[in-house]
Short mmCIF file of C-alpha atoms in Angstrom, two decimals:
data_model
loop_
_atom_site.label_atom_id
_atom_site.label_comp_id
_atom_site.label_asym_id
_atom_site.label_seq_id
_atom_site.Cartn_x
_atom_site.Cartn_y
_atom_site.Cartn_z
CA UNK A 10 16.65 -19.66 2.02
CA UNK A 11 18.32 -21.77 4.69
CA UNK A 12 17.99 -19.68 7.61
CA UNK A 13 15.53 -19.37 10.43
CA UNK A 14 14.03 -15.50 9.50
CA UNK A 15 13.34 -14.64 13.38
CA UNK A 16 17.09 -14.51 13.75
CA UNK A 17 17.95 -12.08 11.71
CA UNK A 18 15.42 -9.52 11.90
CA UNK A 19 14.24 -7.17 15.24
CA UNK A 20 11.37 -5.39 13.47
CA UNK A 21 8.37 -6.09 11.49
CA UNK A 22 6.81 -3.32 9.57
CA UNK A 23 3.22 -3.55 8.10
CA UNK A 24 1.67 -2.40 4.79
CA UNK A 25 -1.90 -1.54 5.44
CA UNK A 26 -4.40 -2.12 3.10
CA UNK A 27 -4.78 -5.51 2.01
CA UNK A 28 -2.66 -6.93 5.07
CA UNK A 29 -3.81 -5.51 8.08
CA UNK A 30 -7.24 -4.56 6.89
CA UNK A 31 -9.35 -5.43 4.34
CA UNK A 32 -10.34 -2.02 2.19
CA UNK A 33 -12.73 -4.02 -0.46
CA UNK A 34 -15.34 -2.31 1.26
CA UNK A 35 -14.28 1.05 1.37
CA UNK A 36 -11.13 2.37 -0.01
CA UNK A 37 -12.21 0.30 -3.81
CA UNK A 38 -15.79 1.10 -3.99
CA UNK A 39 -14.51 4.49 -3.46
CA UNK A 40 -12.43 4.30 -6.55
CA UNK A 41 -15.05 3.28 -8.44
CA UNK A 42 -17.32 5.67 -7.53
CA UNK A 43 -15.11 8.12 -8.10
CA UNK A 44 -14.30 7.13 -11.45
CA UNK A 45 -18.58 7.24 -12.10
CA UNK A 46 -17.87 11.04 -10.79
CA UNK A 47 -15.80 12.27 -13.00
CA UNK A 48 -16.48 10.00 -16.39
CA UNK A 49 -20.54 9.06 -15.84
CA UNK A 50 -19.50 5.40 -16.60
CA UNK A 51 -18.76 2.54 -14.63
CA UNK A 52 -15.49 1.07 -14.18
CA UNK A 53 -14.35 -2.15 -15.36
CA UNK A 54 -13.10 -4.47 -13.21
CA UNK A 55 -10.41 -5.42 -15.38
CA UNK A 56 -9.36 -1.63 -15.99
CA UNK A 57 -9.28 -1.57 -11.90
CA UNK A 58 -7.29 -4.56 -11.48
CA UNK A 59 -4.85 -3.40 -14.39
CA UNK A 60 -3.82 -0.27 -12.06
CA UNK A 61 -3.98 -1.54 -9.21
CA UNK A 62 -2.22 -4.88 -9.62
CA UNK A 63 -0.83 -5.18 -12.88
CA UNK A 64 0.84 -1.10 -12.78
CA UNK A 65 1.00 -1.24 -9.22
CA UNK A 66 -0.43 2.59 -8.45
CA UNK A 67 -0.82 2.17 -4.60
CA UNK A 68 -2.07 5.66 -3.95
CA UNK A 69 -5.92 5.03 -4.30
CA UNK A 70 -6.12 8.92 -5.49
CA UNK A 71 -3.33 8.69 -7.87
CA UNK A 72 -5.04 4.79 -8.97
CA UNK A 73 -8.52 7.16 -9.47
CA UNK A 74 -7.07 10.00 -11.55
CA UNK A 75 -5.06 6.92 -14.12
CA UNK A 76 -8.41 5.45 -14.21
CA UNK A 77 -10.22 8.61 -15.23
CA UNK A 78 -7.13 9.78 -17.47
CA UNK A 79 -6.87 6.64 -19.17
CA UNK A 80 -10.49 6.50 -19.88
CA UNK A 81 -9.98 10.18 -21.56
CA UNK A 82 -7.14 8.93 -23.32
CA UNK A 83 -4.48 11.33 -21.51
CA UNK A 84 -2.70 8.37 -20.26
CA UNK A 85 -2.05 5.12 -22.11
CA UNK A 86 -1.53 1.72 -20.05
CA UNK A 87 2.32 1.75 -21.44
CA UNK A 88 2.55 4.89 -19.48
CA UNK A 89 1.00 3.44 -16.35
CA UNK A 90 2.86 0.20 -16.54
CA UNK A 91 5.93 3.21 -15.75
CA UNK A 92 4.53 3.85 -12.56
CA UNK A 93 6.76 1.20 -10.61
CA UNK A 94 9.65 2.67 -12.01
CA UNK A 95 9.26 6.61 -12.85
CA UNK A 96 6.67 7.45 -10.41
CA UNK A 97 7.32 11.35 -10.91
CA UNK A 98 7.05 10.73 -14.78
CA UNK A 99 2.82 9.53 -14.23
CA UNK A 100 2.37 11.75 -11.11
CA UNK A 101 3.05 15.19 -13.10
CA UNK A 102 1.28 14.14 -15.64
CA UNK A 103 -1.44 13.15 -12.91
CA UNK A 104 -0.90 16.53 -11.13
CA UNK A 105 -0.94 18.75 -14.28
CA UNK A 106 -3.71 17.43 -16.33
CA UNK A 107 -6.14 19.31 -18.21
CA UNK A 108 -9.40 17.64 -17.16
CA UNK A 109 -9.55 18.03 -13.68
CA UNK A 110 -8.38 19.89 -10.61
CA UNK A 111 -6.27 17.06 -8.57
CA UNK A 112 -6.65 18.66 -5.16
CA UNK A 113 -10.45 18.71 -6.09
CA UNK A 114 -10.33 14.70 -7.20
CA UNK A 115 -9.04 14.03 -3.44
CA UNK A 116 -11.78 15.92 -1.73
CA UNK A 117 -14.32 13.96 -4.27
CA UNK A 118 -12.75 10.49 -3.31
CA UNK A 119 -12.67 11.44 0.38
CA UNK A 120 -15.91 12.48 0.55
CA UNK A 121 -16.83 8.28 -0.87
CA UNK A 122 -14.58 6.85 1.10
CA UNK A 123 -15.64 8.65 4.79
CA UNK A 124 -19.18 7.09 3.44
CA UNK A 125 -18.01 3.75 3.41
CA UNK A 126 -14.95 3.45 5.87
CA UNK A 127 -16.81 2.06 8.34
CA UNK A 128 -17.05 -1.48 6.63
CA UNK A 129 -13.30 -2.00 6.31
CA UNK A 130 -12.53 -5.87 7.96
CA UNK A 131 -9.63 -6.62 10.29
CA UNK A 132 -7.35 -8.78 8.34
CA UNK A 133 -5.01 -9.48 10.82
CA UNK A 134 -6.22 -10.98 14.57
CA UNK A 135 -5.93 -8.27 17.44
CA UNK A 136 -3.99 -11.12 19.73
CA UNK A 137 -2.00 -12.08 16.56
CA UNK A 138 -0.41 -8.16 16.47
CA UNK A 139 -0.08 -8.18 20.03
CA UNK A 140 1.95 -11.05 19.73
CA UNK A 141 4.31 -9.42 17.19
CA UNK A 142 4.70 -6.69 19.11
CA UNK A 143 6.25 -8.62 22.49
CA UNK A 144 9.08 -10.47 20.19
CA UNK A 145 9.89 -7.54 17.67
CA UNK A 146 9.84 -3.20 17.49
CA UNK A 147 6.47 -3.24 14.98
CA UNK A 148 6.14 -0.42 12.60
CA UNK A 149 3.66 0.62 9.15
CA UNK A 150 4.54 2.38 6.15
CA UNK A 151 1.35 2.96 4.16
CA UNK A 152 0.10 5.08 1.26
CA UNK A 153 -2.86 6.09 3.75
CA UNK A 154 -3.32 10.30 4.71
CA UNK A 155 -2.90 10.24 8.20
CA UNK A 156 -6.64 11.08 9.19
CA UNK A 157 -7.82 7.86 7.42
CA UNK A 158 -5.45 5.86 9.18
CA UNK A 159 -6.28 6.76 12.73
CA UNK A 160 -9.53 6.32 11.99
CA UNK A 161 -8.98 2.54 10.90
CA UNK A 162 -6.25 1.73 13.85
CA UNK A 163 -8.52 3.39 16.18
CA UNK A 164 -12.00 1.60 14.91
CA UNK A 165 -10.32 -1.84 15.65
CA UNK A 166 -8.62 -0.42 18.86
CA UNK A 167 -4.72 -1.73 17.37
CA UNK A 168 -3.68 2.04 17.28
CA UNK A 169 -1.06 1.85 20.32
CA UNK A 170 0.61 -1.96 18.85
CA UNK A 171 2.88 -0.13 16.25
CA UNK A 172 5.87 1.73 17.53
CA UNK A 173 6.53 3.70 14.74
CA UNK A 174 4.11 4.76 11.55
CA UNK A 175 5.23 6.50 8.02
CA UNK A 176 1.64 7.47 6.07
CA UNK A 177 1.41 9.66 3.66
CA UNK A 178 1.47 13.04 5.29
CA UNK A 179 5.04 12.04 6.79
CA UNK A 180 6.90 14.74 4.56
CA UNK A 181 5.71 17.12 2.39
CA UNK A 182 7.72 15.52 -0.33
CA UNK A 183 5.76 13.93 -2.46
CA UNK A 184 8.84 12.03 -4.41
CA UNK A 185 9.98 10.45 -0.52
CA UNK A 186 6.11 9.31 0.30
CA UNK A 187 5.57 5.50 -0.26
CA UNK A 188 6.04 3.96 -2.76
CA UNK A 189 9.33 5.28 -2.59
CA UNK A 190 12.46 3.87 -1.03
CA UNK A 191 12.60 6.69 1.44
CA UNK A 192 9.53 6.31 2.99
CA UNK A 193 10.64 2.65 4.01
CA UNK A 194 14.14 3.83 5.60
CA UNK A 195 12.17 6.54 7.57
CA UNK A 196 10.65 3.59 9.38
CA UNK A 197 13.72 1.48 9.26
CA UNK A 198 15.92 3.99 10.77
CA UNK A 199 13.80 4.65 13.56
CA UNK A 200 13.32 0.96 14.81
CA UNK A 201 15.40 -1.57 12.65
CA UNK A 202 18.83 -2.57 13.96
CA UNK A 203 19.52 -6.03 13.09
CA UNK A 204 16.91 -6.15 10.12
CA UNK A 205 13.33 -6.29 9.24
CA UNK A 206 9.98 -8.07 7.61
CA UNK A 207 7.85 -5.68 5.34
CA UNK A 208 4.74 -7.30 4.40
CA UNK A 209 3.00 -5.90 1.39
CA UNK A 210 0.61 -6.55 -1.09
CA UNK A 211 1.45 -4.85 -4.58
CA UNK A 212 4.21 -4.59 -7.04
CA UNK A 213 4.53 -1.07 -5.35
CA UNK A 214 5.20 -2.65 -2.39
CA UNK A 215 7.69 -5.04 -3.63
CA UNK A 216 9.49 -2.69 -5.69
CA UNK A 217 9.80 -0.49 -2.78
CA UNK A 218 11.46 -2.88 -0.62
CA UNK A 219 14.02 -4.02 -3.28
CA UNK A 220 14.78 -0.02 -4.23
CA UNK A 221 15.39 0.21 0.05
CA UNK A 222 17.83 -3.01 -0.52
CA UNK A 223 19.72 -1.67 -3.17
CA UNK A 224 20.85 1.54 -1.17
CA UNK A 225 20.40 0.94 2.38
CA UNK A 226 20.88 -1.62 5.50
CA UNK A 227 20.09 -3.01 7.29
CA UNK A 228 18.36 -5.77 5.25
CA UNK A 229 14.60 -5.82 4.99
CA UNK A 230 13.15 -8.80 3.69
CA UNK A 231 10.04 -9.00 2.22
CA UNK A 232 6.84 -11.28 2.33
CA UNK A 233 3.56 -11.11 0.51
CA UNK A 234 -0.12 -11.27 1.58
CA UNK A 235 -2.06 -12.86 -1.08
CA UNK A 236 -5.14 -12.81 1.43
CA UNK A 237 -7.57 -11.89 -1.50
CA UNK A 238 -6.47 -14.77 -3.26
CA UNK A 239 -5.56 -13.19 -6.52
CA UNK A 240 -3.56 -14.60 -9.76
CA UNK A 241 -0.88 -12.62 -10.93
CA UNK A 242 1.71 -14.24 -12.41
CA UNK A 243 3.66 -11.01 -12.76
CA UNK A 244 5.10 -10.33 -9.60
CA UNK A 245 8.61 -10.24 -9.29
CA UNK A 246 9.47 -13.65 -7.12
CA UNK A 247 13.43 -12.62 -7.12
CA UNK A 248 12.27 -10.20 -4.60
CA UNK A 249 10.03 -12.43 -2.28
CA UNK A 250 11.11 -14.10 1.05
CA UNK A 251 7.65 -15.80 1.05
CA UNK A 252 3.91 -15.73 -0.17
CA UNK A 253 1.35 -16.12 2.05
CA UNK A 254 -2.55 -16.87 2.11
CA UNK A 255 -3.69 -17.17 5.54
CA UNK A 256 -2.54 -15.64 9.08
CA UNK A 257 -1.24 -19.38 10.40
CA UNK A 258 1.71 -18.67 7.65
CA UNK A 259 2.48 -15.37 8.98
CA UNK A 260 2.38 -16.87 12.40
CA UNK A 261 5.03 -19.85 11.39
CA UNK A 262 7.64 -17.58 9.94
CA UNK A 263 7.98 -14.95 12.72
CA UNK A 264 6.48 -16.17 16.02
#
């Protein structure tokens, strides 16, 4: 695109996992053992990466209970691949299966993850954010319950550099939570006049962004962390201002 990016936007708004901090650690062994939980086996990587990546199921307790249904054979991987596209469609079949209680599943999962949150890695330097935060209104819109998220800002001590936050106990709407359009326009409204940066991580997060663009302004463009250093060859480039690997490329488009 032949424009200079810091011109048109006033706001950049941050996915959390995978981009500001790295959840390898904590929020994905939880998954796994979570899956061990409920099925007594252990989880293929490839099965992991298939819901995570490939269907793009960003809600780790919604990307635990396809695991576990999928394994049972309530859900098939056609079904999942749906997820992008007719959330509500996986998510009452999710909510209203016959295997297990779903509100149970959560406390299950929790329980892991408080076990392990403590080795989640800043992705993202501290001076880096601060940065951000003197040229543009800063913001996050994550999948994250809101406990789990204070937690994380708080361990690194970058709780008071976003000026507005949308996690997952923002409504008690479950169809206007991320990954869904509304969740991003919650945040946009609040500090986005001239336009905004999302940077995500998933399909989800992609899909999201384009589903704001379609129905609301201002624009929001969006760039991708890759700083895993994954293939996927699936991802929707249409959709992408710009993939990036390393913090320096962050740093080059909007500072």
């Amino acid at each position: 695109m032949d424009f200079n990016l810091k011109d048109k936007i006033d706001a950049v708004i941050f996915d959390v996992d995978g981009v500001l901090i790295d959840v390898r650690p904590s929020y994905h062994k939880a998954i796994y053992e979570t899956f061990k939980h409920y099925t007594g086996k252990d989880l293929k990587e490839e099965d992991f990466i298939f819901v995570k990546k490939k269907a793009g199921i960003n809600n780790d307790w919604e990307s635990s209970s396809v695991l576990i249904l999928m394994a049972l054979g309530y859900i098939t991987k056609e079904e999942a691949l749906q997820y992008t596209t007719n959330q509500t469609y996986i998510q009452q079949k999710i909510f209203n299966n016959p295997y297990f209680d779903y509100n149970e599943l959560v406390d299950v999962f929790e329980a892991f993850y408080r076990k392990f949150r403590e080795n989640e890695i800043l992705l993202l330097d501290k001076s880096f954010l601060k940065a951000l935060k003197k040229n543009y209104k800063t913001g996050i819109v994550t999948g994250r319950p809101k406990d789990d998220l204070i937690f994380s800002l708080k361990l690194f001590g970058i709780e008071d550099i976003f000026d507005f936050v949308v996690d997952d106990d923002y409504t008690d709407d479950k169809t206007k939570r991320k990954p869904s359009k509304e969740a991003l326009k919650y945040c946009v409204d609040a500090i986005c006049k001239k336009g905004g940066v999302y940077i995500g991580d998933t399909i989800s997060d992609i899909m999201m962004t384009k589903h704001y663009n379609d129905s609301y302004k201002p624009y929001v463009y969006y760039i991708h962390c890759n700083f895993y250093n994954e293939e996927n060859t699936t991802l929707p480039k249409e959709y992408i201002y710009a993939t990036v690997k390393f913090q320096k490329e962050l740093e080059d488009l909007l500072l």
